[in-house]
mmCIF file of C-alpha atoms and ligand atoms in Angstrom:
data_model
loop_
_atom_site.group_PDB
_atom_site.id
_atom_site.type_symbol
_atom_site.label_atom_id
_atom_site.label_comp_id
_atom_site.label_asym_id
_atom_site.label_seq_id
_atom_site.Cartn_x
_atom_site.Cartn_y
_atom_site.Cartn_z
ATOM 1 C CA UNK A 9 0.000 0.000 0.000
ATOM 2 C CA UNK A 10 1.235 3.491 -0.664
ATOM 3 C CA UNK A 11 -0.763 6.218 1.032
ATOM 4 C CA UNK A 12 -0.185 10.493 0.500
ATOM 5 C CA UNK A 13 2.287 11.779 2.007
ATOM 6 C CA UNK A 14 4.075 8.672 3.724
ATOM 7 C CA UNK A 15 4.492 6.507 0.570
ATOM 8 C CA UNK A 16 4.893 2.655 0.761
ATOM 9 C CA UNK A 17 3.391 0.910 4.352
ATOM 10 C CA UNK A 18 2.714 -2.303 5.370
ATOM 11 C CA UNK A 19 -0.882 -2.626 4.370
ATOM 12 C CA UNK A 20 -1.327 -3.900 8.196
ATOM 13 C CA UNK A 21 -0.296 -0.487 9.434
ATOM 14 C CA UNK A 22 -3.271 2.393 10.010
ATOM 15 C CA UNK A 23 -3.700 4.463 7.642
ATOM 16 C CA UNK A 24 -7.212 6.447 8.361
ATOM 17 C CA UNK A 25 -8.278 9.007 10.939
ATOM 18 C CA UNK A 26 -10.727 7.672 13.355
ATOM 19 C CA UNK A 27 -13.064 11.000 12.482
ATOM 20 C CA UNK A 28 -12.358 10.152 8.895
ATOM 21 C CA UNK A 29 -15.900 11.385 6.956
ATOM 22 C CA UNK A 30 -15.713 8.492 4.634
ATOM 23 C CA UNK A 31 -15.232 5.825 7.880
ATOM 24 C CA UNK A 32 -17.948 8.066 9.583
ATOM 25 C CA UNK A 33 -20.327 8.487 6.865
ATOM 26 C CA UNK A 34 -19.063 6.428 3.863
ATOM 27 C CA UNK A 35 -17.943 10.266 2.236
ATOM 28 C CA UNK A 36 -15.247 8.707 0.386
ATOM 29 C CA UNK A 37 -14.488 8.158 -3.665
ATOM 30 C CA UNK A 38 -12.939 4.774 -4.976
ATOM 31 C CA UNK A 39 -12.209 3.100 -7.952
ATOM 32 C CA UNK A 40 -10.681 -0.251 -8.752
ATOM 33 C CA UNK A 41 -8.795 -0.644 -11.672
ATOM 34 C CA UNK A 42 -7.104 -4.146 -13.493
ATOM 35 C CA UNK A 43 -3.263 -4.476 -13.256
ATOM 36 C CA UNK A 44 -2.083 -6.579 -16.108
ATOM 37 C CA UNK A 45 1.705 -7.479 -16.222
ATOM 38 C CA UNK A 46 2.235 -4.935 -13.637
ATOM 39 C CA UNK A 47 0.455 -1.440 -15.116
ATOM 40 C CA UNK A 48 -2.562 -0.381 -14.422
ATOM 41 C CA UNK A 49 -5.125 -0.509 -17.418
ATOM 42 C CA UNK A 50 -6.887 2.646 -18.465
ATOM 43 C CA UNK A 51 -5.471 4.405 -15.221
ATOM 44 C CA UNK A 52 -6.550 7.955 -16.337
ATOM 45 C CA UNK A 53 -10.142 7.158 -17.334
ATOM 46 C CA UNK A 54 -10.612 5.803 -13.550
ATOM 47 C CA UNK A 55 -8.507 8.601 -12.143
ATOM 48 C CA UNK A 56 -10.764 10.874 -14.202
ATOM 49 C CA UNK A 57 -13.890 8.870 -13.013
ATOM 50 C CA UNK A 58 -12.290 9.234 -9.445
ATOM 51 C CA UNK A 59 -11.890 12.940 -9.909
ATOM 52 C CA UNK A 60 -15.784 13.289 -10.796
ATOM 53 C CA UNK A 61 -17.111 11.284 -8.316
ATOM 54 C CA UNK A 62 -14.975 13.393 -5.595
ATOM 55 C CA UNK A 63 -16.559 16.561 -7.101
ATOM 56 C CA UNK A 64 -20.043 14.820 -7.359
ATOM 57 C CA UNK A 65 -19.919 14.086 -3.036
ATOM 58 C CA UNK A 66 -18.225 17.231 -1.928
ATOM 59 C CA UNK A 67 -14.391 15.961 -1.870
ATOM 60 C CA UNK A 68 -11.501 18.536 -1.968
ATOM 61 C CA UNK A 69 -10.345 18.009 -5.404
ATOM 62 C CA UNK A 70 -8.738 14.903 -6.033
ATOM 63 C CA UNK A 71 -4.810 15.177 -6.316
ATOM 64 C CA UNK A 72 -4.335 12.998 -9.634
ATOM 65 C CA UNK A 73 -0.613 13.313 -10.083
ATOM 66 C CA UNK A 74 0.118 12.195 -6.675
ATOM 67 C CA UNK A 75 -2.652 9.220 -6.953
ATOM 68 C CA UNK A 76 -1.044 8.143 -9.789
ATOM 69 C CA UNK A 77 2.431 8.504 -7.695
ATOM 70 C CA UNK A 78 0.986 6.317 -5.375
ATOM 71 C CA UNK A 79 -0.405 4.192 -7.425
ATOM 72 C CA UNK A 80 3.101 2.951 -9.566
ATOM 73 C CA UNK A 81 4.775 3.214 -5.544
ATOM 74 C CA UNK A 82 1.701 0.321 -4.747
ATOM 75 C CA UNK A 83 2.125 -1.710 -7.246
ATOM 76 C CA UNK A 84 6.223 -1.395 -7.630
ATOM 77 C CA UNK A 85 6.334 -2.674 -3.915
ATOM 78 C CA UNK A 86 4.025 -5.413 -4.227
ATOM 79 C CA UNK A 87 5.901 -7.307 -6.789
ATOM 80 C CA UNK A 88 2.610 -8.964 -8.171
ATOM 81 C CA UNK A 89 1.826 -8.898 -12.319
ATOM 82 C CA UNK A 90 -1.577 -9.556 -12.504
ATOM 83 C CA UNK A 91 -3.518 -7.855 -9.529
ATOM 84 C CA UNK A 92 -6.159 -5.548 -7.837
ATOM 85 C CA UNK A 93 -5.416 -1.326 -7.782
ATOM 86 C CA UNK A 94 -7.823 0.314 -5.404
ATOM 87 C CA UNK A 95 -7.723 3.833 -5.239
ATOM 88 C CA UNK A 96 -9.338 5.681 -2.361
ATOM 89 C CA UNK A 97 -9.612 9.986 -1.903
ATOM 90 C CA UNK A 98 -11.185 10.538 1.125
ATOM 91 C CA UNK A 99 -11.494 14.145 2.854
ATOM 92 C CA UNK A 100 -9.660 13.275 6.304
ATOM 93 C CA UNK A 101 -11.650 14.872 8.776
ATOM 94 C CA UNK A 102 -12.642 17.951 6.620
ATOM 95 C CA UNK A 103 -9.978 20.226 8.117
ATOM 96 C CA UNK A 104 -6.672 18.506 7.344
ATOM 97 C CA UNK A 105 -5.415 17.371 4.344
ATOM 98 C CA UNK A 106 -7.480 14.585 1.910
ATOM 99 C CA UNK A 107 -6.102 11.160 2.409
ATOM 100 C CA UNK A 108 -5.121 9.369 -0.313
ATOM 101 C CA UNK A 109 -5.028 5.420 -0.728
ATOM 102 C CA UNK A 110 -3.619 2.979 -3.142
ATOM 103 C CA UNK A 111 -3.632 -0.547 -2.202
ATOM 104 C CA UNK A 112 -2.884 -3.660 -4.328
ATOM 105 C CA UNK A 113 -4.102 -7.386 -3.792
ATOM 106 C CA UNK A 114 -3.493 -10.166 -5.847
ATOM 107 C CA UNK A 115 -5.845 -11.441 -8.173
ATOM 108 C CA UNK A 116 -6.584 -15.552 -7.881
ATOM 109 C CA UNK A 117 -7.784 -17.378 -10.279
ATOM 110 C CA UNK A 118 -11.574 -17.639 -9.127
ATOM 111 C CA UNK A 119 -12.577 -15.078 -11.504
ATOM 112 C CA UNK A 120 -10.736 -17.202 -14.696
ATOM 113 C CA UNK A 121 -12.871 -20.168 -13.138
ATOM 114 C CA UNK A 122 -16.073 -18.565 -12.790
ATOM 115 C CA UNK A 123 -15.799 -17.501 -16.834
ATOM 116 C CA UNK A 124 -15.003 -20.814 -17.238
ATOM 117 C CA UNK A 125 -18.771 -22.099 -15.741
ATOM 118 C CA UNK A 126 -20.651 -19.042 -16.404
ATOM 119 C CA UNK A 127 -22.360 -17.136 -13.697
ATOM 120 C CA UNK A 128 -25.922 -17.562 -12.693
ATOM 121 C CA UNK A 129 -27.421 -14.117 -11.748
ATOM 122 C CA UNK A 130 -30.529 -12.893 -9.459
ATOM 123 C CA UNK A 131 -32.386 -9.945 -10.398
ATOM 124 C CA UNK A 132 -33.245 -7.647 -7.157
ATOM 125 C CA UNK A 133 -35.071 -4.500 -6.436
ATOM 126 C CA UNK A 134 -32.821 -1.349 -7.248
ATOM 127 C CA UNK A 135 -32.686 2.381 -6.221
ATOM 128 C CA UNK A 136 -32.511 4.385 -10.143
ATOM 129 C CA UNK A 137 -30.693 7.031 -8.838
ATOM 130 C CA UNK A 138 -32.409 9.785 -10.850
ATOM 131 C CA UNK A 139 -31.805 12.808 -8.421
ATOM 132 C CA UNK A 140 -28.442 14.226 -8.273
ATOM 133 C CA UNK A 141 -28.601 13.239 -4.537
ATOM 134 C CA UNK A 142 -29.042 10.005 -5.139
ATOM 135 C CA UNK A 143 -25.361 10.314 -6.684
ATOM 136 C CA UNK A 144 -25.984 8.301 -9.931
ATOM 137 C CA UNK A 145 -22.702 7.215 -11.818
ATOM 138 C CA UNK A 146 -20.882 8.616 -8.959
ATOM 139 C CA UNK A 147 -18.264 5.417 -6.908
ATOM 140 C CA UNK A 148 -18.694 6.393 -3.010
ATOM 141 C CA UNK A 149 -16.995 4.262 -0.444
ATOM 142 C CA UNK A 150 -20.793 3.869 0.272
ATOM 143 C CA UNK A 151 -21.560 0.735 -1.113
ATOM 144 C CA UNK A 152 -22.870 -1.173 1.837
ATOM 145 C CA UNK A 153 -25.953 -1.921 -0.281
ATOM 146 C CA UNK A 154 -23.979 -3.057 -3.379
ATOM 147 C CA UNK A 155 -22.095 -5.991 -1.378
ATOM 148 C CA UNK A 156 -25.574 -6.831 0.811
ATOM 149 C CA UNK A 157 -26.870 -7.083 -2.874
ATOM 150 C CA UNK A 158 -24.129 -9.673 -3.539
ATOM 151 C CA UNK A 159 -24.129 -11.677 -0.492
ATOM 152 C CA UNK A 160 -28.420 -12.031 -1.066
ATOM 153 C CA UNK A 161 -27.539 -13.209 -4.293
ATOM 154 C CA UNK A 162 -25.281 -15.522 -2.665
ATOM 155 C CA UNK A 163 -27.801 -16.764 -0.091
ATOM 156 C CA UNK A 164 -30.067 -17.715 -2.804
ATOM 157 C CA UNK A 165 -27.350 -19.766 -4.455
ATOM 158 C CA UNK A 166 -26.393 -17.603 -7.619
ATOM 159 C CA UNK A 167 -22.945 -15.775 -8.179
ATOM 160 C CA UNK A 168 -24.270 -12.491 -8.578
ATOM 161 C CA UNK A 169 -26.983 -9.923 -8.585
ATOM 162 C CA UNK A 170 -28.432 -7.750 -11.253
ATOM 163 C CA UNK A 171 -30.263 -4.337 -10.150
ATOM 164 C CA UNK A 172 -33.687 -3.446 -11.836
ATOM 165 C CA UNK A 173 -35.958 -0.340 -10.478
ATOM 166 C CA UNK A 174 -39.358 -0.226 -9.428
ATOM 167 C CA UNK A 175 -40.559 -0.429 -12.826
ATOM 168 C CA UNK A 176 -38.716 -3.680 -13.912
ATOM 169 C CA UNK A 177 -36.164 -1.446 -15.861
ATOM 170 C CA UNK A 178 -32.430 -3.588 -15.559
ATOM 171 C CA UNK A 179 -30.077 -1.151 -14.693
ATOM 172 C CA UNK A 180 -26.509 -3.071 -13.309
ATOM 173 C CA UNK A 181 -24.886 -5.479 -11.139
ATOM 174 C CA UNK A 182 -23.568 -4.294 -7.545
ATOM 175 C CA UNK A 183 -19.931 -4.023 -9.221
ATOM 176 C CA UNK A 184 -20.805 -4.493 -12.779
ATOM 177 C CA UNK A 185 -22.528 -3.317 -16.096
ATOM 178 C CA UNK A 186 -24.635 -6.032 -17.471
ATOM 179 C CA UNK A 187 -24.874 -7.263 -21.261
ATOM 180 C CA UNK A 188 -27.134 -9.663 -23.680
ATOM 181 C CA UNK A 189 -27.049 -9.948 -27.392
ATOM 182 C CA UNK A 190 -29.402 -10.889 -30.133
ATOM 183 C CA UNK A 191 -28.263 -11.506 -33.435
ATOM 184 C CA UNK A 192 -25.336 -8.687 -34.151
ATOM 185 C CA UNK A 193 -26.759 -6.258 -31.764
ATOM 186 C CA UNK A 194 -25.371 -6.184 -28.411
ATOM 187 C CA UNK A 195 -27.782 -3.891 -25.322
ATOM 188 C CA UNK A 196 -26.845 -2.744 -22.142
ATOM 189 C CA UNK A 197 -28.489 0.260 -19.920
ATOM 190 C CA UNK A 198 -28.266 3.310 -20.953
ATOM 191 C CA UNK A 199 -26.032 5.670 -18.307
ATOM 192 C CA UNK A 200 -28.747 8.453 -18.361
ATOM 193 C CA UNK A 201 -30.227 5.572 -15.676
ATOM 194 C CA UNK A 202 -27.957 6.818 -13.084
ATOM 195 C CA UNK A 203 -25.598 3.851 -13.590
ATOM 196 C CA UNK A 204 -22.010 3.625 -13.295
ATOM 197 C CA UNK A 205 -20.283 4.669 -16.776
ATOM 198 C CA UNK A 206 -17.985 1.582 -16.442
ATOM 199 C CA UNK A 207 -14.620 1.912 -17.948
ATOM 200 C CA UNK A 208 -14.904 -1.697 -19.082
ATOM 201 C CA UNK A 209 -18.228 -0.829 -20.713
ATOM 202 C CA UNK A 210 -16.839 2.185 -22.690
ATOM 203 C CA UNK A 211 -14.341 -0.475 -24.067
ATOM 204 C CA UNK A 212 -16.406 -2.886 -24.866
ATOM 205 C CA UNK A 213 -18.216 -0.468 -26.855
ATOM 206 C CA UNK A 214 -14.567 0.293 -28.667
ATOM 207 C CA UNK A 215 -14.483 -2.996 -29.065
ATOM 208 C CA UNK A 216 -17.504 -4.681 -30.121
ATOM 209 C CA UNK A 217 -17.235 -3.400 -33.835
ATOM 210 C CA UNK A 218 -13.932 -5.136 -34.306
ATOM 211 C CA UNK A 219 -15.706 -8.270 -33.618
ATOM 212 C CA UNK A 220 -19.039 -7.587 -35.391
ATOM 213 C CA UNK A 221 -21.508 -6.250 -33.212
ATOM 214 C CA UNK A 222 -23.731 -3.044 -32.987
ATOM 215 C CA UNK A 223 -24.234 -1.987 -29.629
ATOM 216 C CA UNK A 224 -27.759 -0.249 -28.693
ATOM 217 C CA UNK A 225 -27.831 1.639 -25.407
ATOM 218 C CA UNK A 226 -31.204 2.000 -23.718
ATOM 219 C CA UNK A 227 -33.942 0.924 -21.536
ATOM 220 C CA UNK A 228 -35.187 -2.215 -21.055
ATOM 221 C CA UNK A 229 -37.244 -4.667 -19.007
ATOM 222 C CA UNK A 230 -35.619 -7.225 -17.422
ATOM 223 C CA UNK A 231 -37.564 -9.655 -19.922
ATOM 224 C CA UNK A 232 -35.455 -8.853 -22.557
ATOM 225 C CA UNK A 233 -32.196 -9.431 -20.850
ATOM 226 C CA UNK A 234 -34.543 -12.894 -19.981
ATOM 227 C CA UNK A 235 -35.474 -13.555 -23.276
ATOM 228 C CA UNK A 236 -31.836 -12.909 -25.040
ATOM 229 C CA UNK A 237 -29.368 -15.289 -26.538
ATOM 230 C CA UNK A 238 -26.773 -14.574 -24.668
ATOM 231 C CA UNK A 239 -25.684 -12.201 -21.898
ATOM 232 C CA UNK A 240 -22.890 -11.241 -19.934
ATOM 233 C CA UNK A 241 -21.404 -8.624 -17.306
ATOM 234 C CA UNK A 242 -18.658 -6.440 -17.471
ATOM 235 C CA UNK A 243 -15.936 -4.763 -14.886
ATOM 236 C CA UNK A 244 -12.431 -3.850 -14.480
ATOM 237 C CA UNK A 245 -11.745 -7.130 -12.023
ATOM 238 C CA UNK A 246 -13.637 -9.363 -13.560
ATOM 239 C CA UNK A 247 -13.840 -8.469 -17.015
ATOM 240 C CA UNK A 248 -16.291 -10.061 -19.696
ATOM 241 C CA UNK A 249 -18.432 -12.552 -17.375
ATOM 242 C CA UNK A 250 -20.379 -14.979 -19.272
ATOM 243 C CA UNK A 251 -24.317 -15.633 -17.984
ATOM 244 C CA UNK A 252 -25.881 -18.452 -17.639
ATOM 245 C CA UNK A 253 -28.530 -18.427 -15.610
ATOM 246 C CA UNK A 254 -31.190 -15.437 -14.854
ATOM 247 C CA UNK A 255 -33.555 -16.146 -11.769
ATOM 248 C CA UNK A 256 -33.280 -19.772 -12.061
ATOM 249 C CA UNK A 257 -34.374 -19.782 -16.194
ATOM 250 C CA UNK A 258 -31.311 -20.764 -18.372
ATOM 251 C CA UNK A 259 -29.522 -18.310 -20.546
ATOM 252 C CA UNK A 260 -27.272 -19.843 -23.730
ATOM 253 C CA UNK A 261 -23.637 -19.229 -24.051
ATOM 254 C CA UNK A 262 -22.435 -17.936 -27.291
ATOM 255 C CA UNK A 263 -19.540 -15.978 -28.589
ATOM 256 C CA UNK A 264 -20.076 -12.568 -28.043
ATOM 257 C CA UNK A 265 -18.634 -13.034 -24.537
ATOM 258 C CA UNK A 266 -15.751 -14.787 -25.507
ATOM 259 C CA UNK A 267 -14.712 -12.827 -28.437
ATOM 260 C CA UNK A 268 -14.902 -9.789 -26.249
ATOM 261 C CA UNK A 269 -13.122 -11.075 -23.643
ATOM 262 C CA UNK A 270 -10.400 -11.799 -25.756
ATOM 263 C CA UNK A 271 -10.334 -8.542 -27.509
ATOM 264 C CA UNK A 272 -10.149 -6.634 -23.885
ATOM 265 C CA UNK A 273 -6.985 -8.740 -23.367
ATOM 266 C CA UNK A 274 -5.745 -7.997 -26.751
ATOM 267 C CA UNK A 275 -6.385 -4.321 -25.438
ATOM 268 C CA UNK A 276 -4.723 -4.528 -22.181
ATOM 269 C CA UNK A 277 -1.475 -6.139 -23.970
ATOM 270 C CA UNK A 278 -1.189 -3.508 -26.497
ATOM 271 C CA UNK A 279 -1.439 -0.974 -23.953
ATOM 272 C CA UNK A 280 1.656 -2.867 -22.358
ATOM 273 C CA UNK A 281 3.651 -2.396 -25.657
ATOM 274 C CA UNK A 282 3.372 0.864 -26.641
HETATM 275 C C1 LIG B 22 -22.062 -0.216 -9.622
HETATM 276 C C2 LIG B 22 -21.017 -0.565 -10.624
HETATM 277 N N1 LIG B 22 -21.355 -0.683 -11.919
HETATM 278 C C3 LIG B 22 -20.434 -1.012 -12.867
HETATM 279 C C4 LIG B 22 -19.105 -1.250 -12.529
HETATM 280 C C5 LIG B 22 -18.103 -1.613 -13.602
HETATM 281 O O1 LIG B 22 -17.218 -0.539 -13.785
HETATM 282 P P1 LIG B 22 -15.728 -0.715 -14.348
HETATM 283 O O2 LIG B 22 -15.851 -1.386 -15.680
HETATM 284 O O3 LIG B 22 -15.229 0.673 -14.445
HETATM 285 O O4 LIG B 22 -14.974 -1.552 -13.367
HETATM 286 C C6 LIG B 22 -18.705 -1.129 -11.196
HETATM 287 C C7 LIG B 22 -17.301 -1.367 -10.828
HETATM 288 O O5 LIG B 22 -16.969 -1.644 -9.717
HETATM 289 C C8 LIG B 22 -19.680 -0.783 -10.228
HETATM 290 O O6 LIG B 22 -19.336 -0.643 -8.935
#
């Protein structure tokens, strides 16, 4: 871990205030980002994302030079290729300076695995954030609700959880931006729902005409993501996430996921070599 203005610590040693606002209140902007042979992948469009999402809660504004400082001192010191980046700008306790976090875990291969099988996914009542109080698009340290999501999911036997509103309108996963293809076309939510503007999503959308698909952004009933012939998830961690299984009902496999999955690694290596 490498935190402002002390650089590399043990990742047992503390780090926060006790009165820290985002410990206190969960006043705190994050971002997790996919280390691939040791460098971060699209690093600026998260610390960007970071940077709006501090603005969007209040934040002092978020230092990106030394974030990004931080975040080569992180990953330098622990030594691991293919691993976890968090990022964390909180506001201290709102007189002295902002802290800033960047802490890196190692990956395991459960994620490879669970591509592997396909995940089976719940769908479960949603806030739309549609009031800029409700903080849509914006990644608080808040997200108590996002991982009680996951671990109901869980509880009911399925990998994962997929958010719709009150009006049966999917919107996205606790940590994820959800997927499903017919023919050439390829739908997801439209951001204008208050989801998160994933950086995986925007490069899926790069990608998907290199491998032959149209992508349609919009609103939909969960029926359709039911009714599709195939769908899948995407995020920085776990990447393109095949779907197999919506509330119990079957979804196929086919090669949308795949070919996209492939083309984000083909991404992430280029990135490497230039
Ligand atoms: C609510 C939510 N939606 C979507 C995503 C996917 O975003 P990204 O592709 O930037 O990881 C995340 C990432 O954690 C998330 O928390």
């Amino acid at each position: 871990m490498a935190v402002g203005g002390r650089g590399v610590v043990d990742p047992a040693e503390p780090v926060l205030r006790a009165d820290d606002e985002a410990l206190l209140r969960g006043r705190g902007a994050f971002e997790t980002v996919r280390v691939y042979d040791g460098t971060g992948f699209r690093l600026s469009e998260h610390l960007e994302r970071l940077a709006r999402s501090a603005e969007r809660i209040g934040l002092p504004p978020v230092n990106v030079l030394q974030l990004r400082e931080l975040a080569s001192q992180a990953i330098e010191a622990a030594g691991v290729e293919d691993a976890v980046l968090r990022l964390v700008w909180t506001p201290g306790n709102g007189e002295d300076a902002p802290t800033a976090l960047a802490l890196v875990s190692a990956l395991g291969d459960h994620y490879d695995a669970l591509r592997e099988r396909g995940q089976r996914l719940i769908s479960l009542r949603g806030v739309r954030a549609d009031e800029p109080w409700l903080l849509p698009g914006v990644k608080s340290t808040s997200y108590a609700v996002n991982m009680a999501a996951e671990a109901e999911a869980r509880r009911r036997g399925a990998d994962d959880a997929v958010f719709v509103d009150a009006d049966g309108i999917v919107l996205e996963g606790p940590t994820t931006n959800v997927w499903w293809r017919r023919g050439h076309t390829l739908y997801t939510p439209s951001v204008e729902l208050g989801i998160l503007a994933g950086v995986t999503r925007a490069e899926v959308i790069a990608l998907a005409a290199g491998s032959g698909y149209e992508i349609t952004e919009g609103t939909y009933r969960l029926a359709e993501l039911a009714g599709a012939e195939e769908a899948f998830t995407s995020s920085s961690v776990r990447e393109v996430m095949p779907v197999v299984e919506l509330d119990g009902t079957p979804i196929g496999r086919g090669p949308a996921a795949d070919e996209l999955q492939a083309a984000l690694r083909r991404a992430a290596l280029a990135t490497l070599q230039q």
